[in-house]
Amino acid sequence: MKKKVMMLICMALVVSLAGEFKFYPFHNNFRVSLASAAFFFCLLWNRHIHTLIFGIIIALTVPLFRIAADVFIYDQLHFSQAFHVNYSVFFYYLTYTLLFYLFRIHLFEHRPFVMGILAILAEVAASIVELWFRSPVTVEDFTVPEINELVLIAIFRSFCVIGFFTLMKHREQQLAEKQKQQQYEQMLMLISHLYEESIQLKKTQQDAERITRDSYALYQRLKDEASLPDGEQLARSALQIAGQIHEIKKDNQRIYAGIHNIISSESVTEFMPIQELGDVVVKSNQKYAQMLGKTIDLQLITVGTHPLYPVNTILSLLNNLVSNAVESIAASGIITISAHRDGDSLQLEVHDNGPGISPKIHEALFEPGFTTKYDKSGNSSTGIGLYYVRELAGSLQGEVSFRSCNSGETGTTFILRLPIDNLISKSKG
């Protein structure tokens, strides 16, 4: 309610002040000002206050403002004179409001020509009503040129307001679409990260299942070996370990089910064009680079005709490689992401002009837990990013490789080669 009252006060002030930009076309005290244009715009823009309530309040506010201005600011008229000159303005705004409401002008937002015609009719009718209350004789003596002038003024004001209103609505729509696109991209990135975690969690489930079997097998062996000292106690310990690991597996299963449900319910689309997927990767990693205080130019190149690719898989693979490239560059550089179709395969390349990778660590690069990255406190990263990329590519019967020059001249290029049929069919499955 407080917000509505403040909005109403602001619009009333705008309309009243706009009325001071005026001229007198008929050589009497009937004036034409920007107030009508401002009022029409406020009627179109207003979505929170009922049209009739808003119009009546403006119809009261404008003449009161003009009376006060004539008496106290300009000091030109006594109160009775100022009232006589300005009271008819009330009927102008009242008539305009009633016609705006009856014509349902705001419903023709997408038909500006119809909106303009109705607004012209409302303004001309309101002007005639104001003139009649001001002086009935004046209305009876109206000439054709004067009527034409009144109509031309109404045409000019109405279509100027509609043009400005349409421009503002278009700008508002653009901003809304941009915000929606940003939210959509953020959601895609979140889902791709959840997808990565779900893959790792699924692997953990398999490991837990294997360790549970091994622990139970150890229990059976210890139980059968009655000659061993403390054999029964060791057997019970092995069984307890198997039970504990089994509980961990069950917890992982529940977590995995929850993540899977989130991915399934929140994903707007499971497949997208490679160009759009690349744009998402570029935008998100540009923000990542800015967060790290780096100036990095990310470029996207797509070649050939591509089908729609699975969102989660492509985003997960590319984001791991591109974020690594961002981290490898010291302060500024260039990262190029390219995607081209080579027969039945999709080849993705991520090239950076960073310092390259030392030959000493080439063999260990894809090993789980291996990392060369540490935070400011000296804590290492998890070292599973490239391992995850290799495992996911392998599950699709694809491969990942790299070439690097540690001299810093050409940087590093990671190459992903994925069979398109496997990429699409496994994602659908």
Short mmCIF file of C-alpha atoms in Angstrom, two decimals:
data_model
loop_
_atom_site.label_atom_id
_atom_site.label_comp_id
_atom_site.label_asym_id
_atom_site.label_seq_id
_atom_site.Cartn_x
_atom_site.Cartn_y
_atom_site.Cartn_z
CA MET A 1 0.00 0.00 0.00
CA LYS A 2 2.83 2.40 0.88
CA LYS A 3 4.44 1.73 -2.49
CA LYS A 4 1.17 2.41 -4.30
CA VAL A 5 0.65 5.70 -2.45
CA MET A 6 4.17 6.86 -3.25
CA MET A 7 3.71 5.92 -6.88
CA LEU A 8 0.41 7.81 -7.02
CA ILE A 9 1.97 10.93 -5.48
CA CYS A 10 4.88 10.83 -7.92
CA MET A 11 2.63 10.48 -10.97
CA ALA A 12 0.33 13.25 -9.73
CA LEU A 13 3.33 15.57 -9.36
CA VAL A 14 4.64 14.66 -12.80
CA VAL A 15 1.28 15.38 -14.48
CA SER A 16 0.81 18.62 -12.54
CA LEU A 17 4.30 19.93 -13.30
CA ALA A 18 4.01 18.91 -16.96
CA GLY A 19 1.00 21.22 -17.16
CA GLU A 20 3.31 24.22 -16.70
CA PHE A 21 4.80 23.60 -20.15
CA LYS A 22 1.90 25.17 -22.02
CA PHE A 23 0.57 27.41 -24.79
CA TYR A 24 -2.84 28.94 -25.60
CA PRO A 25 -4.07 28.00 -29.11
CA PHE A 26 -7.52 29.68 -29.01
CA HIS A 27 -6.58 33.15 -27.72
CA ASN A 28 -8.34 32.58 -24.40
CA ASN A 29 -7.41 30.92 -21.11
CA PHE A 30 -7.84 27.38 -22.55
CA ARG A 31 -4.32 25.99 -22.61
CA VAL A 32 -2.63 23.01 -24.19
CA SER A 33 0.25 21.50 -22.22
CA LEU A 34 2.33 18.41 -21.70
CA ALA A 35 0.08 17.39 -18.81
CA SER A 36 -2.28 15.47 -21.10
CA ALA A 37 0.62 13.56 -22.64
CA ALA A 38 2.04 12.77 -19.20
CA PHE A 39 -1.41 11.69 -17.98
CA PHE A 40 -1.94 9.41 -20.98
CA PHE A 41 1.48 7.82 -20.45
CA CYS A 42 0.77 7.28 -16.73
CA LEU A 43 -2.57 5.65 -17.57
CA LEU A 44 -0.82 3.25 -19.94
CA TRP A 45 2.07 2.51 -17.58
CA ASN A 46 -0.01 2.18 -14.42
CA ARG A 47 -0.66 -1.44 -13.48
CA HIS A 48 -1.10 -1.18 -9.71
CA ILE A 49 -3.87 1.40 -9.18
CA HIS A 50 -7.37 1.12 -10.60
CA THR A 51 -7.79 3.40 -13.62
CA LEU A 52 -10.85 5.20 -12.27
CA ILE A 53 -9.28 5.84 -8.85
CA PHE A 54 -6.07 7.09 -10.45
CA GLY A 55 -7.95 9.30 -12.92
CA ILE A 56 -10.18 10.88 -10.30
CA ILE A 57 -7.22 11.69 -8.05
CA ILE A 58 -5.38 13.31 -10.97
CA ALA A 59 -8.57 15.18 -11.93
CA LEU A 60 -8.60 16.67 -8.42
CA THR A 61 -4.86 17.21 -8.09
CA VAL A 62 -4.18 19.11 -11.33
CA PRO A 63 -6.73 21.95 -10.88
CA LEU A 64 -5.77 22.31 -7.20
CA PHE A 65 -2.11 22.56 -8.20
CA ARG A 66 -2.89 25.17 -10.85
CA ILE A 67 -5.06 27.20 -8.48
CA ALA A 68 -2.30 27.16 -5.86
CA ALA A 69 0.30 28.12 -8.49
CA ASP A 70 -1.78 31.08 -9.78
CA VAL A 71 -2.49 32.36 -6.26
CA PHE A 72 0.73 31.68 -4.34
CA ILE A 73 3.52 31.21 -6.87
CA TYR A 74 2.67 33.49 -9.79
CA ASP A 75 0.60 35.84 -7.58
CA GLN A 76 -1.56 36.75 -10.60
CA LEU A 77 -5.10 35.91 -9.45
CA HIS A 78 -7.27 35.86 -6.35
CA PHE A 79 -8.54 32.46 -5.22
CA SER A 80 -12.02 32.96 -6.74
CA GLN A 81 -10.52 34.00 -10.08
CA ALA A 82 -8.05 31.13 -10.08
CA PHE A 83 -10.83 28.68 -9.25
CA HIS A 84 -12.99 30.03 -12.09
CA VAL A 85 -10.14 29.66 -14.57
CA ASN A 86 -9.02 26.18 -13.56
CA TYR A 87 -12.02 24.26 -12.19
CA SER A 88 -13.01 23.04 -15.69
CA VAL A 89 -9.74 21.09 -15.90
CA PHE A 90 -11.31 18.63 -13.47
CA PHE A 91 -13.89 17.68 -16.10
CA TYR A 92 -11.20 17.27 -18.76
CA TYR A 93 -9.34 14.62 -16.76
CA LEU A 94 -12.53 13.02 -15.52
CA THR A 95 -13.88 12.66 -19.07
CA TYR A 96 -10.53 11.39 -20.35
CA THR A 97 -10.38 8.81 -17.55
CA LEU A 98 -13.92 7.56 -18.15
CA LEU A 99 -13.37 7.20 -21.89
CA PHE A 100 -9.99 5.53 -21.38
CA TYR A 101 -11.69 3.04 -19.06
CA LEU A 102 -14.73 2.48 -21.30
CA PHE A 103 -12.64 2.12 -24.48
CA ARG A 104 -10.27 -0.28 -22.65
CA ILE A 105 -7.39 1.51 -24.35
CA HIS A 106 -4.71 -0.27 -22.32
CA LEU A 107 -5.83 -3.60 -23.82
CA PHE A 108 -4.70 -2.49 -27.28
CA GLU A 109 -1.04 -2.38 -26.28
CA HIS A 110 -0.08 -4.60 -29.22
CA ARG A 111 -2.24 -2.61 -31.68
CA PRO A 112 -0.80 0.90 -31.41
CA PHE A 113 -2.81 2.34 -34.31
CA VAL A 114 -6.14 1.37 -32.69
CA MET A 115 -4.85 2.64 -29.35
CA GLY A 116 -3.92 5.94 -30.99
CA ILE A 117 -7.34 6.43 -32.61
CA LEU A 118 -9.15 5.75 -29.33
CA ALA A 119 -6.80 8.07 -27.44
CA ILE A 120 -7.45 10.86 -29.97
CA LEU A 121 -11.20 10.44 -29.55
CA ALA A 122 -10.83 10.52 -25.76
CA GLU A 123 -8.67 13.65 -25.81
CA VAL A 124 -10.85 15.58 -28.28
CA ALA A 125 -13.98 14.68 -26.31
CA ALA A 126 -12.31 15.68 -23.03
CA SER A 127 -11.18 19.00 -24.52
CA ILE A 128 -14.70 19.78 -25.75
CA VAL A 129 -16.13 18.95 -22.30
CA GLU A 130 -13.56 21.24 -20.66
CA LEU A 131 -14.36 24.06 -23.10
CA TRP A 132 -18.09 23.66 -22.50
CA PHE A 133 -17.68 23.94 -18.71
CA ARG A 134 -15.35 26.85 -19.23
CA SER A 135 -17.77 28.67 -21.57
CA PRO A 136 -20.66 27.05 -23.47
CA VAL A 137 -20.63 29.98 -25.91
CA THR A 138 -17.05 29.22 -26.89
CA VAL A 139 -17.97 25.68 -27.93
CA GLU A 140 -20.90 26.90 -30.03
CA ASP A 141 -18.63 29.38 -31.83
CA PHE A 142 -15.96 26.79 -32.67
CA THR A 143 -14.83 27.03 -36.29
CA VAL A 144 -13.64 24.20 -38.50
CA PRO A 145 -9.99 25.36 -38.38
CA GLU A 146 -10.13 25.44 -34.60
CA ILE A 147 -11.58 21.91 -34.49
CA ASN A 148 -8.87 20.77 -36.91
CA GLU A 149 -6.25 22.33 -34.67
CA LEU A 150 -7.68 20.54 -31.64
CA VAL A 151 -7.61 17.21 -33.51
CA LEU A 152 -4.06 17.78 -34.77
CA ILE A 153 -2.87 18.50 -31.24
CA ALA A 154 -4.57 15.31 -30.04
CA ILE A 155 -2.99 13.28 -32.86
CA PHE A 156 0.47 14.66 -32.14
CA ARG A 157 0.28 14.13 -28.38
CA SER A 158 -1.33 10.70 -28.52
CA PHE A 159 1.01 9.14 -31.05
CA CYS A 160 4.09 10.69 -29.45
CA VAL A 161 3.09 9.10 -26.14
CA ILE A 162 2.31 5.76 -27.80
CA GLY A 163 5.66 5.80 -29.57
CA PHE A 164 7.51 6.54 -26.35
CA PHE A 165 5.44 3.98 -24.43
CA THR A 166 6.10 1.30 -27.08
CA LEU A 167 9.80 2.07 -26.93
CA MET A 168 9.81 1.77 -23.13
CA LYS A 169 7.87 -1.51 -23.22
CA HIS A 170 10.24 -2.89 -25.85
CA ARG A 171 13.20 -1.93 -23.67
CA GLU A 172 11.54 -3.50 -20.63
CA GLN A 173 10.89 -6.68 -22.60
CA GLN A 174 14.51 -6.80 -23.74
CA LEU A 175 15.73 -6.46 -20.16
CA ALA A 176 13.30 -9.16 -19.00
CA GLU A 177 14.43 -11.51 -21.77
CA LYS A 178 18.08 -10.83 -20.94
CA GLN A 179 17.46 -11.56 -17.27
CA LYS A 180 15.55 -14.70 -18.17
CA GLN A 181 18.39 -15.83 -20.44
CA GLN A 182 20.91 -15.25 -17.65
CA GLN A 183 18.79 -17.26 -15.23
CA TYR A 184 18.43 -20.00 -17.83
CA GLU A 185 22.20 -20.14 -18.36
CA GLN A 186 22.83 -20.22 -14.61
CA MET A 187 20.35 -23.08 -14.30
CA LEU A 188 22.08 -24.97 -17.11
CA MET A 189 25.44 -24.51 -15.41
CA LEU A 190 24.02 -25.68 -12.08
CA ILE A 191 22.49 -28.74 -13.68
CA SER A 192 25.74 -29.56 -15.49
CA HIS A 193 27.64 -29.34 -12.18
CA LEU A 194 25.06 -31.59 -10.54
CA TYR A 195 25.46 -33.96 -13.46
CA GLU A 196 29.22 -34.11 -12.83
CA GLU A 197 28.61 -34.83 -9.15
CA SER A 198 26.07 -37.51 -10.00
CA ILE A 199 28.62 -39.29 -12.21
CA GLN A 200 31.16 -39.23 -9.40
CA LEU A 201 28.54 -40.34 -6.90
CA LYS A 202 27.50 -43.21 -9.12
CA LYS A 203 31.12 -44.34 -9.31
CA THR A 204 31.36 -44.10 -5.50
CA GLN A 205 28.28 -46.32 -5.25
CA GLN A 206 29.96 -48.92 -7.45
CA ASP A 207 33.13 -48.74 -5.36
CA ALA A 208 31.12 -49.09 -2.14
CA GLU A 209 29.33 -52.12 -3.59
CA ARG A 210 32.63 -53.72 -4.54
CA ILE A 211 34.19 -53.04 -1.11
CA THR A 212 31.10 -54.43 0.60
CA ARG A 213 31.42 -57.67 -1.38
CA ASP A 214 35.14 -57.89 -0.61
CA SER A 215 34.54 -57.26 3.09
CA TYR A 216 31.84 -59.91 3.23
CA ALA A 217 34.10 -62.36 1.42
CA LEU A 218 36.81 -61.62 3.98
CA TYR A 219 34.29 -62.29 6.75
CA GLN A 220 33.42 -65.66 5.24
CA ARG A 221 37.09 -66.64 5.01
CA LEU A 222 37.84 -65.55 8.58
CA LYS A 223 34.78 -67.38 9.82
CA ASP A 224 35.90 -70.59 8.12
CA GLU A 225 39.44 -70.28 9.49
CA ALA A 226 38.68 -71.40 13.04
CA SER A 227 42.36 -72.20 13.71
CA LEU A 228 43.37 -68.53 13.45
CA PRO A 229 43.84 -66.74 16.79
CA ASP A 230 41.01 -64.30 17.37
CA GLY A 231 39.46 -65.58 14.12
CA GLU A 232 35.89 -65.15 15.31
CA GLN A 233 36.55 -61.60 16.53
CA LEU A 234 38.26 -60.68 13.23
CA ALA A 235 35.32 -62.16 11.33
CA ARG A 236 32.88 -60.03 13.29
CA SER A 237 35.04 -56.93 12.61
CA ALA A 238 35.04 -57.67 8.88
CA LEU A 239 31.26 -58.09 8.97
CA GLN A 240 30.86 -54.76 10.79
CA ILE A 241 33.01 -53.03 8.17
CA ALA A 242 30.88 -54.57 5.42
CA GLY A 243 27.72 -53.32 7.16
CA GLN A 244 29.11 -49.81 7.58
CA ILE A 245 30.14 -49.59 3.94
CA HIS A 246 26.71 -50.90 2.98
CA GLU A 247 25.11 -48.04 4.92
CA ILE A 248 27.36 -45.55 3.12
CA LYS A 249 26.26 -47.06 -0.18
CA LYS A 250 22.60 -46.68 0.80
CA ASP A 251 23.16 -43.04 1.76
CA ASN A 252 24.88 -42.42 -1.58
CA GLN A 253 21.96 -44.04 -3.36
CA ARG A 254 19.50 -41.69 -1.65
CA ILE A 255 21.68 -38.65 -2.49
CA TYR A 256 22.06 -39.83 -6.07
CA ALA A 257 18.30 -40.30 -6.42
CA GLY A 258 17.72 -36.75 -5.12
CA ILE A 259 20.25 -35.23 -7.53
CA HIS A 260 18.83 -37.26 -10.41
CA ASN A 261 15.32 -36.01 -9.64
CA ILE A 262 16.55 -32.39 -9.55
CA ILE A 263 18.30 -32.79 -12.90
CA SER A 264 15.25 -34.44 -14.45
CA SER A 265 12.72 -31.91 -13.13
CA GLU A 266 14.72 -28.68 -13.56
CA SER A 267 16.24 -29.25 -16.97
CA VAL A 268 14.24 -27.17 -19.46
CA THR A 269 15.73 -28.97 -22.42
CA GLU A 270 18.08 -31.95 -22.58
CA PHE A 271 19.49 -31.18 -26.03
CA MET A 272 20.69 -27.90 -27.55
CA PRO A 273 22.66 -26.67 -30.60
CA ILE A 274 26.43 -26.68 -30.13
CA GLN A 275 26.59 -22.91 -30.75
CA GLU A 276 24.25 -22.20 -27.84
CA LEU A 277 26.09 -24.62 -25.56
CA GLY A 278 29.38 -22.96 -26.48
CA ASP A 279 27.92 -19.52 -25.74
CA VAL A 280 26.92 -20.67 -22.26
CA VAL A 281 30.44 -21.96 -21.62
CA VAL A 282 32.00 -18.72 -22.89
CA LYS A 283 29.79 -16.48 -20.76
CA SER A 284 30.17 -18.49 -17.57
CA ASN A 285 33.96 -18.72 -17.89
CA GLN A 286 34.26 -15.03 -18.72
CA LYS A 287 32.62 -14.37 -15.37
CA TYR A 288 34.97 -16.89 -13.75
CA ALA A 289 37.99 -15.12 -15.26
CA GLN A 290 36.72 -11.73 -14.05
CA MET A 291 36.25 -13.17 -10.56
CA LEU A 292 39.91 -14.26 -10.62
CA GLY A 293 40.95 -10.78 -11.75
CA LYS A 294 42.08 -11.96 -15.18
CA THR A 295 41.54 -10.44 -18.62
CA ILE A 296 40.85 -13.35 -20.94
CA ASP A 297 39.36 -13.27 -24.42
CA LEU A 298 37.25 -16.39 -24.95
CA GLN A 299 36.47 -17.22 -28.56
CA LEU A 300 34.05 -19.80 -29.94
CA ILE A 301 34.35 -21.45 -33.36
CA THR A 302 31.84 -24.00 -34.69
CA VAL A 303 32.31 -25.74 -38.02
CA GLY A 304 29.99 -28.07 -39.91
CA THR A 305 26.42 -29.26 -39.48
CA HIS A 306 25.66 -30.65 -36.06
CA PRO A 307 22.70 -32.39 -34.45
CA LEU A 308 21.42 -31.28 -31.07
CA TYR A 309 23.80 -32.40 -28.33
CA PRO A 310 23.07 -33.40 -24.71
CA VAL A 311 23.33 -30.33 -22.48
CA ASN A 312 24.68 -31.95 -19.32
CA THR A 313 27.41 -34.00 -20.99
CA ILE A 314 28.79 -31.26 -23.27
CA LEU A 315 28.68 -28.55 -20.59
CA SER A 316 30.37 -30.80 -18.05
CA LEU A 317 33.19 -31.74 -20.40
CA LEU A 318 33.81 -28.27 -21.79
CA ASN A 319 33.55 -26.46 -18.46
CA ASN A 320 36.21 -28.67 -16.92
CA LEU A 321 38.62 -28.02 -19.78
CA VAL A 322 37.88 -24.31 -20.15
CA SER A 323 38.02 -23.55 -16.42
CA ASN A 324 41.41 -25.31 -16.31
CA ALA A 325 42.55 -23.12 -19.19
CA VAL A 326 41.36 -19.99 -17.35
CA GLU A 327 43.31 -21.04 -14.26
CA SER A 328 46.46 -21.77 -16.27
CA ILE A 329 46.71 -18.22 -17.64
CA ALA A 330 48.54 -15.85 -15.31
CA ALA A 331 46.85 -12.49 -15.97
CA SER A 332 45.67 -12.12 -19.55
CA GLY A 333 45.38 -14.32 -22.58
CA ILE A 334 43.21 -15.99 -25.18
CA ILE A 335 41.20 -19.19 -25.00
CA THR A 336 39.71 -20.66 -28.16
CA ILE A 337 36.92 -23.23 -28.02
CA SER A 338 36.27 -25.02 -31.30
CA ALA A 339 33.74 -27.67 -32.25
CA HIS A 340 33.65 -29.40 -35.59
CA ARG A 341 32.10 -32.55 -36.93
CA ASP A 342 34.45 -35.13 -38.36
CA GLY A 343 32.28 -37.79 -39.96
CA ASP A 344 30.45 -39.61 -37.17
CA SER A 345 32.46 -37.91 -34.43
CA LEU A 346 32.32 -34.60 -32.63
CA GLN A 347 35.73 -33.06 -32.01
CA LEU A 348 35.99 -30.43 -29.31
CA GLU A 349 39.20 -28.47 -28.79
CA VAL A 350 40.12 -26.04 -26.04
CA HIS A 351 43.29 -24.07 -26.73
CA ASP A 352 44.92 -21.52 -24.43
CA ASN A 353 48.10 -19.46 -24.83
CA GLY A 354 49.20 -20.12 -21.25
CA PRO A 355 52.58 -21.44 -20.14
CA GLY A 356 51.94 -25.00 -21.25
CA ILE A 357 52.33 -28.25 -19.30
CA SER A 358 55.69 -29.54 -18.18
CA PRO A 359 56.68 -32.87 -19.80
CA LYS A 360 57.42 -34.21 -16.30
CA ILE A 361 53.73 -34.36 -15.43
CA HIS A 362 52.27 -35.49 -18.79
CA GLU A 363 51.77 -39.08 -17.67
CA ALA A 364 50.17 -38.15 -14.35
CA LEU A 365 47.88 -35.48 -15.75
CA PHE A 366 44.73 -37.65 -15.92
CA GLU A 367 45.33 -39.56 -12.70
CA PRO A 368 42.71 -39.06 -9.93
CA GLY A 369 43.93 -36.73 -7.20
CA PHE A 370 46.81 -35.30 -9.23
CA THR A 371 46.87 -31.49 -9.23
CA THR A 372 49.22 -28.56 -9.64
CA LYS A 373 46.68 -26.03 -8.26
CA TYR A 374 46.72 -24.70 -4.71
CA ASP A 375 44.71 -21.96 -3.04
CA LYS A 376 46.16 -19.03 -1.08
CA SER A 377 46.26 -21.15 2.10
CA GLY A 378 48.29 -23.86 0.37
CA ASN A 379 45.41 -26.35 0.11
CA SER A 380 45.39 -28.41 -3.07
CA SER A 381 42.37 -28.83 -5.32
CA THR A 382 40.65 -32.21 -5.63
CA GLY A 383 42.47 -33.16 -8.83
CA ILE A 384 39.52 -35.05 -10.31
CA GLY A 385 38.55 -32.67 -13.15
CA LEU A 386 40.67 -34.17 -15.94
CA TYR A 387 40.17 -37.66 -14.52
CA TYR A 388 36.41 -37.09 -14.75
CA VAL A 389 36.75 -35.86 -18.36
CA ARG A 390 38.72 -38.98 -19.32
CA GLU A 391 36.27 -41.31 -17.57
CA LEU A 392 33.19 -39.68 -19.10
CA ALA A 393 34.75 -39.61 -22.57
CA GLY A 394 35.73 -43.28 -22.14
CA SER A 395 32.19 -44.23 -21.13
CA LEU A 396 31.04 -42.81 -24.47
CA GLN A 397 33.81 -44.75 -26.28
CA GLY A 398 35.53 -41.48 -26.98
CA GLU A 399 38.98 -40.22 -26.08
CA VAL A 400 40.73 -37.15 -24.73
CA SER A 401 44.26 -36.06 -25.54
CA PHE A 402 46.41 -32.94 -25.38
CA ARG A 403 49.40 -31.27 -26.92
CA SER A 404 51.44 -28.70 -25.08
CA CYS A 405 54.48 -26.50 -25.51
CA ASN A 406 55.99 -25.54 -22.19
CA SER A 407 57.95 -22.70 -23.81
CA GLY A 408 54.85 -20.57 -23.65
CA GLU A 409 54.67 -19.95 -27.40
CA THR A 410 51.68 -22.08 -28.31
CA GLY A 411 50.20 -22.95 -24.92
CA THR A 412 48.08 -26.07 -24.50
CA THR A 413 45.33 -27.71 -26.52
CA PHE A 414 43.00 -30.39 -25.16
CA ILE A 415 41.19 -32.48 -27.77
CA LEU A 416 38.00 -34.42 -27.12
CA ARG A 417 36.80 -36.86 -29.74
CA LEU A 418 33.34 -38.32 -29.11
CA PRO A 419 31.19 -40.65 -31.27
CA ILE A 420 28.01 -38.71 -31.96
CA ASP A 421 25.71 -41.75 -31.87
CA ASN A 422 26.98 -42.82 -28.45
CA LEU A 423 26.85 -39.24 -27.18
CA ILE A 424 23.19 -38.90 -28.10
CA SER A 425 21.93 -42.44 -27.39
CA LYS A 426 23.49 -42.72 -23.91
CA SER A 427 22.08 -39.32 -22.92
CA LYS A 428 18.61 -40.37 -24.05
CA GLY A 429 18.98 -43.64 -22.22
#
